[in-house]
PDB file of C-alpha atoms in Angstrom:
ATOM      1  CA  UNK A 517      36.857   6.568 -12.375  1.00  0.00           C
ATOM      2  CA  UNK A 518      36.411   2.983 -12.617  1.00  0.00           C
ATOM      3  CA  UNK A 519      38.007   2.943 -16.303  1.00  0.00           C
ATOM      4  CA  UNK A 520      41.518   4.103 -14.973  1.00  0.00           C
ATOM      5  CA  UNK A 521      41.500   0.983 -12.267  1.00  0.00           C
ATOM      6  CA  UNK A 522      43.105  -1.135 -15.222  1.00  0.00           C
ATOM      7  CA  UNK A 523      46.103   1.280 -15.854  1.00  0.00           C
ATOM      8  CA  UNK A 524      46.881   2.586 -12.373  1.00  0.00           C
ATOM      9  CA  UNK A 525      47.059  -0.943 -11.169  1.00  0.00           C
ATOM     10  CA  UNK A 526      49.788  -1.618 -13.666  1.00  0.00           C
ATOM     11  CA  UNK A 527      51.429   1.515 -12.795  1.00  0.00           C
ATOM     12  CA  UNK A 528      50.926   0.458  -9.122  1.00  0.00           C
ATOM     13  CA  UNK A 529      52.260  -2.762 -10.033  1.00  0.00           C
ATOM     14  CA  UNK A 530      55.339  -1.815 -11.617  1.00  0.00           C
ATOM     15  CA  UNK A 531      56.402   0.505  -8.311  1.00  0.00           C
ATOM     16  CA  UNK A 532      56.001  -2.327  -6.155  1.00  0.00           C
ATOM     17  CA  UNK A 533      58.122  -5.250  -8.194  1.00  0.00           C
ATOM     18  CA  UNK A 534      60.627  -3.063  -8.973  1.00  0.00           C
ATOM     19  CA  UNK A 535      61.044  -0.554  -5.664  1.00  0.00           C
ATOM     20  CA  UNK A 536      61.191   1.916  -8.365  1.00  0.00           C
ATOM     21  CA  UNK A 537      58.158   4.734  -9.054  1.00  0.00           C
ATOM     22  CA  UNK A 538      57.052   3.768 -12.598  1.00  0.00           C
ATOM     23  CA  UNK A 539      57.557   7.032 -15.048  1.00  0.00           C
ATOM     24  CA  UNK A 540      53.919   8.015 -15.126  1.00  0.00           C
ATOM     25  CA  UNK A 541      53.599   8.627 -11.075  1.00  0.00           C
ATOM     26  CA  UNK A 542      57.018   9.172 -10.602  1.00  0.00           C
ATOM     27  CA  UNK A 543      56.121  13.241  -9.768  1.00  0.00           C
ATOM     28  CA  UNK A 544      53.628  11.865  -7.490  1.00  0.00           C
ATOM     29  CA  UNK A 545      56.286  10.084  -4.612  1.00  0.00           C
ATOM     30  CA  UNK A 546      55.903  10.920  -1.177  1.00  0.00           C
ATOM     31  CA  UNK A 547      59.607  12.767  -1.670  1.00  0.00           C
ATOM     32  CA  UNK A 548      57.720  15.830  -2.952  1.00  0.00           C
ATOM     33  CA  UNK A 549      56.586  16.107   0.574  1.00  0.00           C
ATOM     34  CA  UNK A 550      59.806  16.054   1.847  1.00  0.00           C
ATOM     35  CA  UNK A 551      61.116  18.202  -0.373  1.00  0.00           C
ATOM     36  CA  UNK A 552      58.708  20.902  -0.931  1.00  0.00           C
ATOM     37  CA  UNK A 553      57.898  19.769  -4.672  1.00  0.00           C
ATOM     38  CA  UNK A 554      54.020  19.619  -4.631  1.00  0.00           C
ATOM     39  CA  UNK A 555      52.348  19.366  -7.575  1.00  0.00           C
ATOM     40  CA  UNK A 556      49.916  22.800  -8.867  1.00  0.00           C
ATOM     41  CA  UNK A 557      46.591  20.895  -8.169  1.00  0.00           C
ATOM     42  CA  UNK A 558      44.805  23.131 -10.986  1.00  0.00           C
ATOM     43  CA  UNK A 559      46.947  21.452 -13.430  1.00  0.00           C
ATOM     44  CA  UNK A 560      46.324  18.298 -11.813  1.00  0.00           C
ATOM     45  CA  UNK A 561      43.088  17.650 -11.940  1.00  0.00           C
ATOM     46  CA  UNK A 562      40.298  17.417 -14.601  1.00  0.00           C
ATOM     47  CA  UNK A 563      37.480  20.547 -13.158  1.00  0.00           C
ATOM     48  CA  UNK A 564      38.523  24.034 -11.863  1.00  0.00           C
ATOM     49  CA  UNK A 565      38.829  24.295  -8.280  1.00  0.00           C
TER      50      UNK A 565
END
């Protein structure tokens, strides 16, 4: 939601100045694509799919 704009956009930020993933989305590159590492949406996200 609207409260996490704030901390993604630092997050965001910090990938982009630094051509580096910041720690928290690191897991979350496009690599894991690529590589076959995708993340267990259940875990993931906040409701029960």
């Amino acid at each position: 939601g609207f409260k996490a704009t704030p901390g993604s956009g630092h997050v965001f930020a910090h990938t982009i100045a630094r051509d580096d993933p910041h720690p928290i989305n690191a897991p979350f590159t496009i690599e894991r694509f690529r590589t076959g590492r995708l993340i267990d949406e259940a875990a993931a996200a906040a409701v029960a799919h």
